[in-house]
Amino acid sequence: MTNFIKNTWYTAGWSSEIGAKPAHRKIIGEHVVLYRGESGNLIALEDKCPHRFAPLHKGKIIGDLIECPYHGLRFGDNGKVCLQPL
């Protein structure tokens, strides 16, 4: 098992690589989804929906939110659910 230093900076990619389409990265053993929302800000979240663990990088970006491809839950830049479809 490889040990990594936590709470430090690791390179996720070039700025030009991250756009309006979700990008998957594995950084220090953790799956991360990266994208830029309408605001242009870079957003990085754990790459799994907490409901059924679907990979968020297979979802779509709506404004600054990312939508889970499984049930359509939408998450904000803080990782919290912002919209739950009926």
mmCIF file of C-alpha atoms in Angstrom:
data_model
loop_
_atom_site.group_PDB
_atom_site.id
_atom_site.type_symbol
_atom_site.label_atom_id
_atom_site.label_comp_id
_atom_site.label_asym_id
_atom_site.label_seq_id
_atom_site.Cartn_x
_atom_site.Cartn_y
_atom_site.Cartn_z
ATOM 1 C CA MET A 1 0.000 0.000 0.000
ATOM 2 C CA THR A 2 1.299 3.429 -0.913
ATOM 3 C CA ASN A 3 1.160 6.181 1.679
ATOM 4 C CA PHE A 4 0.352 9.713 0.560
ATOM 5 C CA ILE A 5 0.621 12.999 2.383
ATOM 6 C CA LYS A 6 -2.885 14.394 2.897
ATOM 7 C CA ASN A 7 -3.859 18.084 3.148
ATOM 8 C CA THR A 8 -1.321 19.154 0.562
ATOM 9 C CA TRP A 9 -1.374 20.122 -3.116
ATOM 10 C CA TYR A 10 -1.335 17.564 -5.935
ATOM 11 C CA THR A 11 -1.561 18.316 -9.649
ATOM 12 C CA ALA A 12 -4.923 17.393 -11.178
ATOM 13 C CA GLY A 13 -4.201 18.583 -14.711
ATOM 14 C CA TRP A 14 -3.642 21.642 -16.843
ATOM 15 C CA SER A 15 -6.182 24.442 -16.644
ATOM 16 C CA SER A 16 -6.909 24.009 -20.352
ATOM 17 C CA GLU A 17 -7.893 20.353 -19.749
ATOM 18 C CA ILE A 18 -10.773 21.209 -17.426
ATOM 19 C CA GLY A 19 -13.866 22.660 -19.052
ATOM 20 C CA ALA A 20 -17.645 22.346 -19.099
ATOM 21 C CA LYS A 21 -17.468 18.560 -19.507
ATOM 22 C CA PRO A 22 -16.801 16.521 -16.340
ATOM 23 C CA ALA A 23 -13.263 15.109 -16.140
ATOM 24 C CA HIS A 24 -12.312 12.109 -14.009
ATOM 25 C CA ARG A 25 -9.006 11.946 -12.147
ATOM 26 C CA LYS A 26 -7.582 9.572 -9.560
ATOM 27 C CA ILE A 27 -5.463 11.545 -7.122
ATOM 28 C CA ILE A 28 -3.675 9.830 -4.217
ATOM 29 C CA GLY A 29 -6.056 6.890 -4.589
ATOM 30 C CA GLU A 30 -9.227 9.020 -4.513
ATOM 31 C CA HIS A 31 -11.597 9.363 -7.473
ATOM 32 C CA VAL A 32 -12.322 13.026 -8.221
ATOM 33 C CA VAL A 33 -14.534 14.770 -10.774
ATOM 34 C CA LEU A 34 -13.350 18.169 -12.070
ATOM 35 C CA TYR A 35 -15.314 20.675 -14.136
ATOM 36 C CA ARG A 36 -15.977 24.349 -14.753
ATOM 37 C CA GLY A 37 -19.513 25.586 -14.307
ATOM 38 C CA GLU A 38 -21.129 28.656 -15.867
ATOM 39 C CA SER A 39 -19.199 30.861 -13.436
ATOM 40 C CA GLY A 40 -15.912 29.587 -14.898
ATOM 41 C CA ASN A 41 -14.699 28.493 -11.475
ATOM 42 C CA LEU A 42 -12.938 25.155 -11.186
ATOM 43 C CA ILE A 43 -14.965 22.682 -9.129
ATOM 44 C CA ALA A 44 -13.598 19.428 -7.688
ATOM 45 C CA LEU A 45 -15.785 16.864 -5.928
ATOM 46 C CA GLU A 46 -15.606 13.242 -4.897
ATOM 47 C CA ASP A 47 -16.546 11.302 -8.031
ATOM 48 C CA LYS A 48 -19.463 9.360 -6.635
ATOM 49 C CA CYS A 49 -23.052 10.050 -5.811
ATOM 50 C CA PRO A 50 -23.701 9.197 -2.149
ATOM 51 C CA HIS A 51 -27.046 7.600 -3.046
ATOM 52 C CA ARG A 52 -26.013 4.724 -5.342
ATOM 53 C CA PHE A 53 -22.313 5.531 -5.800
ATOM 54 C CA ALA A 54 -22.761 6.338 -9.497
ATOM 55 C CA PRO A 55 -19.715 8.114 -10.998
ATOM 56 C CA LEU A 56 -20.524 11.811 -11.281
ATOM 57 C CA HIS A 57 -18.097 12.282 -14.186
ATOM 58 C CA LYS A 58 -20.644 10.415 -16.344
ATOM 59 C CA GLY A 59 -23.292 13.018 -15.486
ATOM 60 C CA LYS A 60 -23.820 16.462 -16.970
ATOM 61 C CA ILE A 61 -23.164 20.033 -15.913
ATOM 62 C CA ILE A 62 -26.145 22.341 -15.455
ATOM 63 C CA GLY A 63 -25.067 25.865 -14.542
ATOM 64 C CA ASP A 64 -22.588 25.372 -11.702
ATOM 65 C CA LEU A 65 -24.185 22.077 -10.622
ATOM 66 C CA ILE A 66 -23.323 18.535 -11.637
ATOM 67 C CA GLU A 67 -26.159 16.089 -12.186
ATOM 68 C CA CYS A 68 -25.835 12.421 -11.240
ATOM 69 C CA PRO A 69 -26.476 10.151 -14.231
ATOM 70 C CA TYR A 70 -28.415 7.627 -12.125
ATOM 71 C CA HIS A 71 -31.305 9.487 -10.455
ATOM 72 C CA GLY A 72 -30.634 13.090 -11.422
ATOM 73 C CA LEU A 73 -29.553 14.426 -8.034
ATOM 74 C CA ARG A 74 -27.743 17.730 -8.538
ATOM 75 C CA PHE A 75 -24.761 18.758 -6.441
ATOM 76 C CA GLY A 76 -23.297 22.197 -5.789
ATOM 77 C CA ASP A 77 -19.638 23.149 -5.606
ATOM 78 C CA ASN A 78 -19.648 22.199 -1.903
ATOM 79 C CA GLY A 79 -20.753 18.637 -2.681
ATOM 80 C CA LYS A 80 -24.193 19.086 -1.113
ATOM 81 C CA VAL A 81 -27.441 18.152 -2.862
ATOM 82 C CA CYS A 82 -29.074 21.246 -4.378
ATOM 83 C CA LEU A 83 -31.899 19.548 -6.262
ATOM 84 C CA GLN A 84 -33.649 16.234 -5.788
ATOM 85 C CA PRO A 85 -36.078 15.281 -8.566
ATOM 86 C CA LEU A 86 -39.439 13.863 -7.553
#
